PDB file of N, CA and C in Angstrom:
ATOM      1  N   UNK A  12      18.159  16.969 -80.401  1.00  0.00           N
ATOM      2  CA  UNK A  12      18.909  15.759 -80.163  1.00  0.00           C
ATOM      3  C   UNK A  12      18.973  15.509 -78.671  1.00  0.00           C
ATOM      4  N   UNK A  13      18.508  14.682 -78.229  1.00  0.00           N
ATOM      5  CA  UNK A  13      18.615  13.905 -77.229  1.00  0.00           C
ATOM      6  C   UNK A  13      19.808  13.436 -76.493  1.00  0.00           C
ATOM      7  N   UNK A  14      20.515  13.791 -75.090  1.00  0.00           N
ATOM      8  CA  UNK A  14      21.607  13.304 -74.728  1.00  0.00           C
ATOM      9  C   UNK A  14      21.814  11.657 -73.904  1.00  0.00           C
ATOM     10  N   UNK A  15      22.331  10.944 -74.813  1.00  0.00           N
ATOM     11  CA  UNK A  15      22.546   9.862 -74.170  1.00  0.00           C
ATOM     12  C   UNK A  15      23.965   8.939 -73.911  1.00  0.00           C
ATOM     13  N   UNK A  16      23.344   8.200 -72.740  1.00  0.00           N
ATOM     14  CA  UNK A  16      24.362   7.587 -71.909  1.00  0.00           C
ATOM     15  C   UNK A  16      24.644   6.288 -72.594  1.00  0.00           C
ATOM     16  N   UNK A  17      25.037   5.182 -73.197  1.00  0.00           N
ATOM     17  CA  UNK A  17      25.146   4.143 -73.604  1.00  0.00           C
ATOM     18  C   UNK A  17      26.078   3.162 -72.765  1.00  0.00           C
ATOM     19  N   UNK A  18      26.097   2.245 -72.295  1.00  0.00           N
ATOM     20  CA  UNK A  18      27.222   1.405 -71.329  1.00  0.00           C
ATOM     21  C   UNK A  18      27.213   0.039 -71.800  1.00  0.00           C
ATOM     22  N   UNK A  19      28.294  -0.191 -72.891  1.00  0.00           N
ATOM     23  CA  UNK A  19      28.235  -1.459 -73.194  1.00  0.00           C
ATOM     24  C   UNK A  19      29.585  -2.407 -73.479  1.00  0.00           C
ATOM     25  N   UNK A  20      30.202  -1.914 -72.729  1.00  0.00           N
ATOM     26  CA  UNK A  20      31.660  -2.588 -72.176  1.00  0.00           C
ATOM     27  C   UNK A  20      31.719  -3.201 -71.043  1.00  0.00           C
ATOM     28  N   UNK A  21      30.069  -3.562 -70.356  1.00  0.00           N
ATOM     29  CA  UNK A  21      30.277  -4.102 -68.697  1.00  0.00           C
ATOM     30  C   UNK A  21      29.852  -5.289 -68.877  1.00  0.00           C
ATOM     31  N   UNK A  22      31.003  -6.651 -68.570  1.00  0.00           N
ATOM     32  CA  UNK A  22      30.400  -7.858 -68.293  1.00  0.00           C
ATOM     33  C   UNK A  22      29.409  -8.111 -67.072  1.00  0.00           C
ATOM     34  N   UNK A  23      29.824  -7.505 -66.333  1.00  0.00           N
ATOM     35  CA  UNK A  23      28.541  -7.216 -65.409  1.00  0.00           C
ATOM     36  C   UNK A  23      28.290  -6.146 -64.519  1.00  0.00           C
ATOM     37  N   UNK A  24      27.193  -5.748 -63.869  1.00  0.00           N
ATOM     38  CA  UNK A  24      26.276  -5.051 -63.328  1.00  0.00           C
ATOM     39  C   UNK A  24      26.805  -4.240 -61.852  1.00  0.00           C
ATOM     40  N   UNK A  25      27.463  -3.417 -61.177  1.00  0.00           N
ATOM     41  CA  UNK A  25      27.473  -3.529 -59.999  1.00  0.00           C
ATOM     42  C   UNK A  25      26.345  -2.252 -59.000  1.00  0.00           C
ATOM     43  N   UNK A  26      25.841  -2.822 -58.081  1.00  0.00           N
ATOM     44  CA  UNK A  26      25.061  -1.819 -57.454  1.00  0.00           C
ATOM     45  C   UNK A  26      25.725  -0.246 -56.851  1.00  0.00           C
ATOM     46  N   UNK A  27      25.274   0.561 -57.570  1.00  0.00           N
ATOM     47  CA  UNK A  27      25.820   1.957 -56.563  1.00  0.00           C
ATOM     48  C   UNK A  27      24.917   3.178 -55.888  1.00  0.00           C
ATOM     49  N   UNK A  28      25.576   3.656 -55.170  1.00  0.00           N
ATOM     50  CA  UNK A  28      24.353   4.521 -54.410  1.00  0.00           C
ATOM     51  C   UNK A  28      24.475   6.271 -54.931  1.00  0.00           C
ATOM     52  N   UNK A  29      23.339   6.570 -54.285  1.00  0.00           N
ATOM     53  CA  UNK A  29      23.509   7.754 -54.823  1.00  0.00           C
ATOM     54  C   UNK A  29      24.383   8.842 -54.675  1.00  0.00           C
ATOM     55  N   UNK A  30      25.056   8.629 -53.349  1.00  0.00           N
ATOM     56  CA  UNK A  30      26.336   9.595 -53.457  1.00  0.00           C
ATOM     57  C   UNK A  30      27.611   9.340 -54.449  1.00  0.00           C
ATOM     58  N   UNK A  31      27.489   8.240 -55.041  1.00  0.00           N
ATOM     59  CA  UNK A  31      28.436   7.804 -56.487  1.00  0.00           C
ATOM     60  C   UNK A  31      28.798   8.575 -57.570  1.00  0.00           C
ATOM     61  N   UNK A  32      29.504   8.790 -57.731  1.00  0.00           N
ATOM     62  CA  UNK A  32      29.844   9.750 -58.968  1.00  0.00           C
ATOM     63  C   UNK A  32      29.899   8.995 -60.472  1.00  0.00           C
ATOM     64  N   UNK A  33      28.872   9.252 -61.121  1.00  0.00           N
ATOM     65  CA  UNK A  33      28.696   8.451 -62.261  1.00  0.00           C
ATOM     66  C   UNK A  33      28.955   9.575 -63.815  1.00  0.00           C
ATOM     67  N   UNK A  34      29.895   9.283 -64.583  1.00  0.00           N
ATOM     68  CA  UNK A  34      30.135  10.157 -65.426  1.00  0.00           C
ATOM     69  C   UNK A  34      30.046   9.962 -66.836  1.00  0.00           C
ATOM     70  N   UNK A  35      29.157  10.421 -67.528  1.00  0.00           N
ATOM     71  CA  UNK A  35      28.999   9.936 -68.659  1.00  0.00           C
ATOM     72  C   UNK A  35      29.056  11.010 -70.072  1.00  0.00           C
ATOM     73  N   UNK A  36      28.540  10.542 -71.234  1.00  0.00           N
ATOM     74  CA  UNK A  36      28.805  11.463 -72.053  1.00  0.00           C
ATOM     75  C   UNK A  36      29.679  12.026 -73.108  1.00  0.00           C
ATOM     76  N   UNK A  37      30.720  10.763 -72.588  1.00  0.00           N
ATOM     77  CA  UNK A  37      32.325  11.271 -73.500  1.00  0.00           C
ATOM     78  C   UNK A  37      33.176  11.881 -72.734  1.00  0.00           C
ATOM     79  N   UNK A  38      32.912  11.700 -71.057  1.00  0.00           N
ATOM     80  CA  UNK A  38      33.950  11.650 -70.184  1.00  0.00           C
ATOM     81  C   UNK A  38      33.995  13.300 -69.981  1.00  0.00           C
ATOM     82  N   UNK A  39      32.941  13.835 -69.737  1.00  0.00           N
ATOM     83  CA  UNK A  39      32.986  15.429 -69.446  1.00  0.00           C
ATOM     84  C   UNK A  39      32.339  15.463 -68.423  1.00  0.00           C
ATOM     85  N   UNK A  40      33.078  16.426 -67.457  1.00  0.00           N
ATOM     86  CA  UNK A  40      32.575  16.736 -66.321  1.00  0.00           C
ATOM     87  C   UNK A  40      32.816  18.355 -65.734  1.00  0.00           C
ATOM     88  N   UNK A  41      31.996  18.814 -64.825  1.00  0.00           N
ATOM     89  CA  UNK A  41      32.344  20.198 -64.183  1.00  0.00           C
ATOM     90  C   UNK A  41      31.617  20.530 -63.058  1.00  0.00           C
ATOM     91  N   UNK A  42      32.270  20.707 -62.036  1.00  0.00           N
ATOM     92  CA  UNK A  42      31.773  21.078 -60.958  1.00  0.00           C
ATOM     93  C   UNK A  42      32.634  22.313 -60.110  1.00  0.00           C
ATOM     94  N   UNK A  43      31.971  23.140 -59.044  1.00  0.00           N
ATOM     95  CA  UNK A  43      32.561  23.993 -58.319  1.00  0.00           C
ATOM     96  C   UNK A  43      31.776  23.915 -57.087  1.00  0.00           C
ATOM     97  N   UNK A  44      32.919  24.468 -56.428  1.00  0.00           N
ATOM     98  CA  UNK A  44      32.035  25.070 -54.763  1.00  0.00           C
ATOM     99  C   UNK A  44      32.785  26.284 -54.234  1.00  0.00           C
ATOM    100  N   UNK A  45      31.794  26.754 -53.347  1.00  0.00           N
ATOM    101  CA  UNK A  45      32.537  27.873 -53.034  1.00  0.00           C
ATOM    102  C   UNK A  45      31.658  28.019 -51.275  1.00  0.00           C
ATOM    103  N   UNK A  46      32.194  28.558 -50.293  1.00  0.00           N
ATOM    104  CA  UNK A  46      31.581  28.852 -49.078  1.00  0.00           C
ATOM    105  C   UNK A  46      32.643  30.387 -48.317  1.00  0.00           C
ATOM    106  N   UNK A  47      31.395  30.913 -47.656  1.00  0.00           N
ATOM    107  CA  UNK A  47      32.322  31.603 -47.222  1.00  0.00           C
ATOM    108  C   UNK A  47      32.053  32.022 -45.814  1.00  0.00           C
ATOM    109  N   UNK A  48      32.288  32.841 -44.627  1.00  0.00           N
ATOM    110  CA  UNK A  48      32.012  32.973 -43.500  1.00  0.00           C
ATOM    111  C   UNK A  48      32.359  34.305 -42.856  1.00  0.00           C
ATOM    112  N   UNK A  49      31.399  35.347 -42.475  1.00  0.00           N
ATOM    113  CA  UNK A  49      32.100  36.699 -42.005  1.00  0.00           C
ATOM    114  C   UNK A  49      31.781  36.314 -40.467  1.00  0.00           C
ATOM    115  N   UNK A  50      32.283  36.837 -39.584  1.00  0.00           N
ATOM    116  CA  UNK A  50      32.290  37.299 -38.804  1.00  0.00           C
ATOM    117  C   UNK A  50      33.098  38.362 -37.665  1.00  0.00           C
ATOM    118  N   UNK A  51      33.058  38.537 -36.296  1.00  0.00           N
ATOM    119  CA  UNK A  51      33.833  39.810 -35.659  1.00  0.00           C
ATOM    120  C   UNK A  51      34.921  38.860 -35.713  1.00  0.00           C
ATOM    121  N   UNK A  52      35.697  40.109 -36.186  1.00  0.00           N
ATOM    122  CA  UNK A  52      37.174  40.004 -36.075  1.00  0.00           C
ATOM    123  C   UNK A  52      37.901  38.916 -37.286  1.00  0.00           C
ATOM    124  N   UNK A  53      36.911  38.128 -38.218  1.00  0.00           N
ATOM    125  CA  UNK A  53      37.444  37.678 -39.002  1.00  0.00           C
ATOM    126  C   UNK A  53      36.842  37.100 -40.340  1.00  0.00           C
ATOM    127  N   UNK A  54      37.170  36.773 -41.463  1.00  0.00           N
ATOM    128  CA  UNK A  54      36.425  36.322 -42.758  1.00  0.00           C
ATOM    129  C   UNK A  54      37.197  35.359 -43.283  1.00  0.00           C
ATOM    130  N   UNK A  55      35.710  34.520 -43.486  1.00  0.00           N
ATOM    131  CA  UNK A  55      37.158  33.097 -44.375  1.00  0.00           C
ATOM    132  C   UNK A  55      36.212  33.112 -45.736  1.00  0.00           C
ATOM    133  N   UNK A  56      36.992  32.722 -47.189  1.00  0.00           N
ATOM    134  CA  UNK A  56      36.358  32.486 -48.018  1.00  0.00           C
ATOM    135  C   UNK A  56      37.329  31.192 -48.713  1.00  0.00           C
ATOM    136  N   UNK A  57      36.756  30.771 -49.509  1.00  0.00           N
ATOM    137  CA  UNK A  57      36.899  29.190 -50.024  1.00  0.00           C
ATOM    138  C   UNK A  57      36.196  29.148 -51.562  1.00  0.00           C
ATOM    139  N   UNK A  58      36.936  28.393 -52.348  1.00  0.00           N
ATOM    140  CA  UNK A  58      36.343  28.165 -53.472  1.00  0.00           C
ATOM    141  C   UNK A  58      37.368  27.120 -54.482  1.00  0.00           C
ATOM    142  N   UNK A  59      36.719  26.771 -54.956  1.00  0.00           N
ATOM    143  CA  UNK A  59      37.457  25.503 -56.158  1.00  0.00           C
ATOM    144  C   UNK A  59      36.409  24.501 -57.436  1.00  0.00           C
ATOM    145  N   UNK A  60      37.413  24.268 -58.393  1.00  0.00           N
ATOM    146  CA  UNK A  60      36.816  24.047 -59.639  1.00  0.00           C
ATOM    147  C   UNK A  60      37.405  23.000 -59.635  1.00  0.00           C
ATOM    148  N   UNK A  61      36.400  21.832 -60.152  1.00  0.00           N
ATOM    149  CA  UNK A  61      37.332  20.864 -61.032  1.00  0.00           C
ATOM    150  C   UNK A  61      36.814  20.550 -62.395  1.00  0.00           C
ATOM    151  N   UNK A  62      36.985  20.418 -63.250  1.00  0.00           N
ATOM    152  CA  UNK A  62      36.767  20.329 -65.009  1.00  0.00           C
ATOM    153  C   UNK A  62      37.295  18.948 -65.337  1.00  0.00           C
ATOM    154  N   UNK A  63      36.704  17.935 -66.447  1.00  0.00           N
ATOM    155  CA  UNK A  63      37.602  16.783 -66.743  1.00  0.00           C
ATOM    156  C   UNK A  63      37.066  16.838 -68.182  1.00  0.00           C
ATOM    157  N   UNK A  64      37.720  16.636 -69.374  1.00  0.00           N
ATOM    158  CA  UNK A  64      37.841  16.860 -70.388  1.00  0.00           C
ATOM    159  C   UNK A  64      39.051  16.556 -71.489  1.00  0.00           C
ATOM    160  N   UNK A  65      38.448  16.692 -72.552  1.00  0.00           N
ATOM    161  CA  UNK A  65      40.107  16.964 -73.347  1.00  0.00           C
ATOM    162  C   UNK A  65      40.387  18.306 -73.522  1.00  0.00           C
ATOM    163  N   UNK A  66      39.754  19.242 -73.375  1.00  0.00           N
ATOM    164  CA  UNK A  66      39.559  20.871 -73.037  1.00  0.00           C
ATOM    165  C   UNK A  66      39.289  21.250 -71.525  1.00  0.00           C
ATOM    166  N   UNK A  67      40.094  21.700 -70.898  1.00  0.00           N
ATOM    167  CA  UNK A  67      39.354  22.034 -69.903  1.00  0.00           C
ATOM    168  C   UNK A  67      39.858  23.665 -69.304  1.00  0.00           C
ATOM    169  N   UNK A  68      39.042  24.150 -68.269  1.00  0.00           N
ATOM    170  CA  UNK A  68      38.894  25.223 -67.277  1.00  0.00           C
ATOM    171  C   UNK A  68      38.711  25.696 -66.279  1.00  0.00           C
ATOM    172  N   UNK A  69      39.320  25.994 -65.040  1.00  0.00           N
ATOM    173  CA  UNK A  69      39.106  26.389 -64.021  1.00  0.00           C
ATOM    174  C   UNK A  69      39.813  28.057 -64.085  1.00  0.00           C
ATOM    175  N   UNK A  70      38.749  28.072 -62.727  1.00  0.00           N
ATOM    176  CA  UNK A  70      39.243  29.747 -62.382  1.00  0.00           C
ATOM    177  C   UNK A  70      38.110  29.857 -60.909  1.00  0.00           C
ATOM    178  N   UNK A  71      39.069  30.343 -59.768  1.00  0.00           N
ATOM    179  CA  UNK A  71      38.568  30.338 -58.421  1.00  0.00           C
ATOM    180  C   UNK A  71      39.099  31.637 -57.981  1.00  0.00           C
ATOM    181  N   UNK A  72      38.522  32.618 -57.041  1.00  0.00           N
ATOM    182  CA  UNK A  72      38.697  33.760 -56.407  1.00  0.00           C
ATOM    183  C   UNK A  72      38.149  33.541 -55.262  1.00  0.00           C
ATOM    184  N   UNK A  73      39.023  34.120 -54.113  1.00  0.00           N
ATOM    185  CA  UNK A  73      38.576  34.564 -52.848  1.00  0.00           C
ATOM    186  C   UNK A  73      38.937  35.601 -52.170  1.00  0.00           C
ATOM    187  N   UNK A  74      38.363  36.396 -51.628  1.00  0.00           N
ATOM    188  CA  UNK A  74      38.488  37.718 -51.588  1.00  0.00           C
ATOM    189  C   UNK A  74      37.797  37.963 -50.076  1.00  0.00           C
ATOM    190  N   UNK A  75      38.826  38.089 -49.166  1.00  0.00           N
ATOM    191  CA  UNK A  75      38.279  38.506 -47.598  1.00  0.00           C
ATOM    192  C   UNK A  75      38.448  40.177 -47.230  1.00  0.00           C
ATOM    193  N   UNK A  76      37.991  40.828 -46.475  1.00  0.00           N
ATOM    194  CA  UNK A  76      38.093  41.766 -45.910  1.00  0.00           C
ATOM    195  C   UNK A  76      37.949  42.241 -44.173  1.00  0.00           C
ATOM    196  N   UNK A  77      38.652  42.494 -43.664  1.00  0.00           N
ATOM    197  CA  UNK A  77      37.702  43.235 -42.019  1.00  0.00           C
ATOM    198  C   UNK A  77      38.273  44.471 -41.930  1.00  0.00           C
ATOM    199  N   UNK A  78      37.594  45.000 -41.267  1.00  0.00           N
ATOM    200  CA  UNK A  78      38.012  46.395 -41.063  1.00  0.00           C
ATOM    201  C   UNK A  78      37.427  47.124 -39.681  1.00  0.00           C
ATOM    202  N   UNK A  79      38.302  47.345 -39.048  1.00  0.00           N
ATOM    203  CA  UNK A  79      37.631  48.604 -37.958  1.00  0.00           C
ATOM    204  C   UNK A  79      37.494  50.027 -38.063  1.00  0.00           C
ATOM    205  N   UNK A  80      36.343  50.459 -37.845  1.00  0.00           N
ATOM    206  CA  UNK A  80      36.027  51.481 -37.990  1.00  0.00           C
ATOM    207  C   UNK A  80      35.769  52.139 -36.872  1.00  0.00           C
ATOM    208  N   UNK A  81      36.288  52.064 -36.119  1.00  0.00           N
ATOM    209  CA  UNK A  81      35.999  52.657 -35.119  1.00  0.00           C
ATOM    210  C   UNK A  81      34.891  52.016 -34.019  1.00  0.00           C
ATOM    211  N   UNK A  82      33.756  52.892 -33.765  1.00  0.00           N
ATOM    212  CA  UNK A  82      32.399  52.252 -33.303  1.00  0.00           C
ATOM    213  C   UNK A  82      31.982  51.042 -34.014  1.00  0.00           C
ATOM    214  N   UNK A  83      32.587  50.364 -35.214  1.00  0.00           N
ATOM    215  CA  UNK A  83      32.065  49.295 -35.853  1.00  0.00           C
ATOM    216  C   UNK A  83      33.113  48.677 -36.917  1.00  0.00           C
ATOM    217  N   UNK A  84      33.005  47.506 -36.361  1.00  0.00           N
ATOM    218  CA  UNK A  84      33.377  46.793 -37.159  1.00  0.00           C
ATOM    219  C   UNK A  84      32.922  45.868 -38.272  1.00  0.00           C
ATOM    220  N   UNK A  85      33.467  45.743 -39.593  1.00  0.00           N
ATOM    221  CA  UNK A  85      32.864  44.965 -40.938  1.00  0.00           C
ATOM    222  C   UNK A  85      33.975  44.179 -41.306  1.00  0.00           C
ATOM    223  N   UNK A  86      33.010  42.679 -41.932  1.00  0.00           N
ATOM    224  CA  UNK A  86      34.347  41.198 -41.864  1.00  0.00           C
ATOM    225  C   UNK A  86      33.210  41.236 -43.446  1.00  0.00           C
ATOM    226  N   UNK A  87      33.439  41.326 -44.313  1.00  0.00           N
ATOM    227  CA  UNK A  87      33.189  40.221 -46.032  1.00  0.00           C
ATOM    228  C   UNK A  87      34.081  39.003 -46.244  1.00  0.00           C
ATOM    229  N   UNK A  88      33.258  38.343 -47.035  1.00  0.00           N
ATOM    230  CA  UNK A  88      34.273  37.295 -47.631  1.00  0.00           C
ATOM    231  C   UNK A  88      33.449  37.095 -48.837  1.00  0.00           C
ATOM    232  N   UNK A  89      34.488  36.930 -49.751  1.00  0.00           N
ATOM    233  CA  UNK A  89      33.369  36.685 -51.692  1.00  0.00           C
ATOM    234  C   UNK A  89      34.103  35.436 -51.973  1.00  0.00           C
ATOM    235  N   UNK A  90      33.558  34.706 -52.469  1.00  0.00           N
ATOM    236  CA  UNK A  90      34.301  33.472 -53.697  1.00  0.00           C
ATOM    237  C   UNK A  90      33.396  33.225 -54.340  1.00  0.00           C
ATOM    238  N   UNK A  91      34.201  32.773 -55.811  1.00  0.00           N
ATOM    239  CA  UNK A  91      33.591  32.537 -56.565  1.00  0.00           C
ATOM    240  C   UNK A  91      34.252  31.398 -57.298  1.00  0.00           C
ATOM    241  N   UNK A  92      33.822  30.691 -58.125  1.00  0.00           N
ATOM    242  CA  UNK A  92      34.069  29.367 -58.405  1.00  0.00           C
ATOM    243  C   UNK A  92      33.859  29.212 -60.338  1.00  0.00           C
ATOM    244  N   UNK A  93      34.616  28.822 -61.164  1.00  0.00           N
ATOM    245  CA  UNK A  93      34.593  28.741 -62.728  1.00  0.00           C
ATOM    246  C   UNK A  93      34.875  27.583 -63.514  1.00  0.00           C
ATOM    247  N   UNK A  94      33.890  26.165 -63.806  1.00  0.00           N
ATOM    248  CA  UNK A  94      34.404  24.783 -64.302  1.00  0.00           C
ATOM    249  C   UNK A  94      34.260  24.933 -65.168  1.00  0.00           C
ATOM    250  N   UNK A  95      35.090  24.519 -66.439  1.00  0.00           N
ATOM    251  CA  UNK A  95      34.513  24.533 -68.215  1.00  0.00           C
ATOM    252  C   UNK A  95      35.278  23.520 -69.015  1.00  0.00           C
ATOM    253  N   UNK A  96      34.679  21.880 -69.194  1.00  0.00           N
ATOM    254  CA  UNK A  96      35.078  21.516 -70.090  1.00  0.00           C
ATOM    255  C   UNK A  96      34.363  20.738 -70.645  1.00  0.00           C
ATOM    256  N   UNK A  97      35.430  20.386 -72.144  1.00  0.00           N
ATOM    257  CA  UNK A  97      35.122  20.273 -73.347  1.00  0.00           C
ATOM    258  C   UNK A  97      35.471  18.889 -74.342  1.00  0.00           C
ATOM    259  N   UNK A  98      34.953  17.648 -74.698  1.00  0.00           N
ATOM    260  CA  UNK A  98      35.496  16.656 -75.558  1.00  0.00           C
ATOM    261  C   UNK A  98      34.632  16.256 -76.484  1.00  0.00           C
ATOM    262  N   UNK A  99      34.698  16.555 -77.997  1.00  0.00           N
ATOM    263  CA  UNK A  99      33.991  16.282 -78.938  1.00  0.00           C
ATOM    264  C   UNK A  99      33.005  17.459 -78.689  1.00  0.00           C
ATOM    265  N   UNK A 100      31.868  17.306 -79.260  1.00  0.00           N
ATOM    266  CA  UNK A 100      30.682  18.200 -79.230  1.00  0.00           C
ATOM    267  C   UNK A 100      29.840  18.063 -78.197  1.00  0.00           C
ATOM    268  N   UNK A 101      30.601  17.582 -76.648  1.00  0.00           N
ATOM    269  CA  UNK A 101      30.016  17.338 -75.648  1.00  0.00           C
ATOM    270  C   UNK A 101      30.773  18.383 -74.777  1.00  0.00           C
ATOM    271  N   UNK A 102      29.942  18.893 -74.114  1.00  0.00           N
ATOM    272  CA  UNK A 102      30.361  20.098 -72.854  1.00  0.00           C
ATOM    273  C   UNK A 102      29.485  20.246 -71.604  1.00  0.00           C
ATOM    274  N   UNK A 103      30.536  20.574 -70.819  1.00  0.00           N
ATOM    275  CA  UNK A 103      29.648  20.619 -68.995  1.00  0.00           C
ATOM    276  C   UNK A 103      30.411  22.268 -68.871  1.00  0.00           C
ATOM    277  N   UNK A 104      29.904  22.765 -67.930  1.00  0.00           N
ATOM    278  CA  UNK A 104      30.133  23.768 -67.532  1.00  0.00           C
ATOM    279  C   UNK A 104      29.558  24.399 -65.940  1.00  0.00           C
ATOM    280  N   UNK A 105      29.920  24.694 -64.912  1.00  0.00           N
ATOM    281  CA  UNK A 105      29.871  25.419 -63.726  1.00  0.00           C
ATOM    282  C   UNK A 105      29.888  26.298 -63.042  1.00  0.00           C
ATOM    283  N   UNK A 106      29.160  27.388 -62.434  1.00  0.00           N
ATOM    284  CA  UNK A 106      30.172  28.711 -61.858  1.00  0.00           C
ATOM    285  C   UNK A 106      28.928  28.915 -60.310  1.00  0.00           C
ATOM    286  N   UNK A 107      29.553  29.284 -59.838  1.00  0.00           N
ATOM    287  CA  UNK A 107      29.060  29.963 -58.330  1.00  0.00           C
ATOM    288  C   UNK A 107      29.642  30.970 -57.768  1.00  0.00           C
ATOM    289  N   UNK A 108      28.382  31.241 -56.787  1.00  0.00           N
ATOM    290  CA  UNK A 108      29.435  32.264 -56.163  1.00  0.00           C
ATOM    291  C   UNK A 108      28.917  32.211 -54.877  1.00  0.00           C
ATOM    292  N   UNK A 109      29.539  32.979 -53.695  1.00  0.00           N
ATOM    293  CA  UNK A 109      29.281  32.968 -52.219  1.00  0.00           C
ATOM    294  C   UNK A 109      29.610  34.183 -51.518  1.00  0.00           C
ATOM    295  N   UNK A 110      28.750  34.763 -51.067  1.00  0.00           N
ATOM    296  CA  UNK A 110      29.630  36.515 -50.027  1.00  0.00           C
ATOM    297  C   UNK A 110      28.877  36.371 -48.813  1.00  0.00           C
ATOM    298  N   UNK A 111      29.497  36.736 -48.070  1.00  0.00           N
ATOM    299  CA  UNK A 111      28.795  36.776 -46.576  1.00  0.00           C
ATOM    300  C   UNK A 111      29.708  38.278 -46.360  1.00  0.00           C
ATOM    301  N   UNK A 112      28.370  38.953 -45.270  1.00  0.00           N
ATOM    302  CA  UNK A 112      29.118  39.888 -45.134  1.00  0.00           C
ATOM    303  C   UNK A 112      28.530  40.060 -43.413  1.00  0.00           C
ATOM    304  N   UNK A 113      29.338  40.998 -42.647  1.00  0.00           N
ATOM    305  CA  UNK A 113      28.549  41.081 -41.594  1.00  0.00           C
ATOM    306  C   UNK A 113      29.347  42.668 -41.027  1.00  0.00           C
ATOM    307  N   UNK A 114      28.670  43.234 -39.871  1.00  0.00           N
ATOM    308  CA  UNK A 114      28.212  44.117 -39.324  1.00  0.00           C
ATOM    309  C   UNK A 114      28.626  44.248 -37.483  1.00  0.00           C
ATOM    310  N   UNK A 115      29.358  44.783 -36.764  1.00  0.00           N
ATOM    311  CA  UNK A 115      29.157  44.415 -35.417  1.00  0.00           C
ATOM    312  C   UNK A 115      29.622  45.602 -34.471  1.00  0.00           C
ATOM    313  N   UNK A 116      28.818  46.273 -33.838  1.00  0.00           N
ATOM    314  CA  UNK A 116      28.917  47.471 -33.156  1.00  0.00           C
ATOM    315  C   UNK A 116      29.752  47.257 -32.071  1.00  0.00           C
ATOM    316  N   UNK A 117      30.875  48.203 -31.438  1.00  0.00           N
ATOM    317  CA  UNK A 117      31.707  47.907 -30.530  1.00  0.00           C
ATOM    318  C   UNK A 117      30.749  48.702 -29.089  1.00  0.00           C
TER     319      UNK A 117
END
């Protein structure tokens, strides 16, 4: 079976571009992002879900670390990112993930 878009409630036409968010399907959607950044002396991590549905799911983790060790120092950062939803027998779904890790001799 074939997934299709049908649009037939528009008296008329309007032009959009491609950064447009066009949603179709029975109104299901899922997306995530996640970024993250090590470096000396510090780690950032970032992450987020959004789900649209009559079911829906998110779930986001971020998880930094630094540490000195003496002669060396180590900065991680993990995220991870979880979209899941659900209306009728139509479903989207999302997940990512992101770690940076780094390394830096004193």
């Amino acid at each position: 079976m074939k997934n299709l878009l049908i649009i037939s409630d528009l008296s008329y036409l309007e032009p959009i571009n491609e950064s447009s968010l066009v949603i179709g399907g029975g109104n299901v959607y899922a997306d995530t992002f996640a970024t993250t950044t090590a470096g000396y002396g510090s780690a950032i991590a970032v992450a987020g879900g959004l789900a649209i549905g009559d079911e829906t799911y998110t779930n986001t983790r971020a998880n930094t670390t630094v540490k000195d060790l003496g002669s060396l120092e180590y900065s991680r950062a993990s995220a991870t990112g979880t979209a899941y939803a659900k209306t009728g027998n139509q479903t989207a779904s999302s997940t990512i993930r992101s770690t940076s890790i780094s390394f830096f001799g004193h």
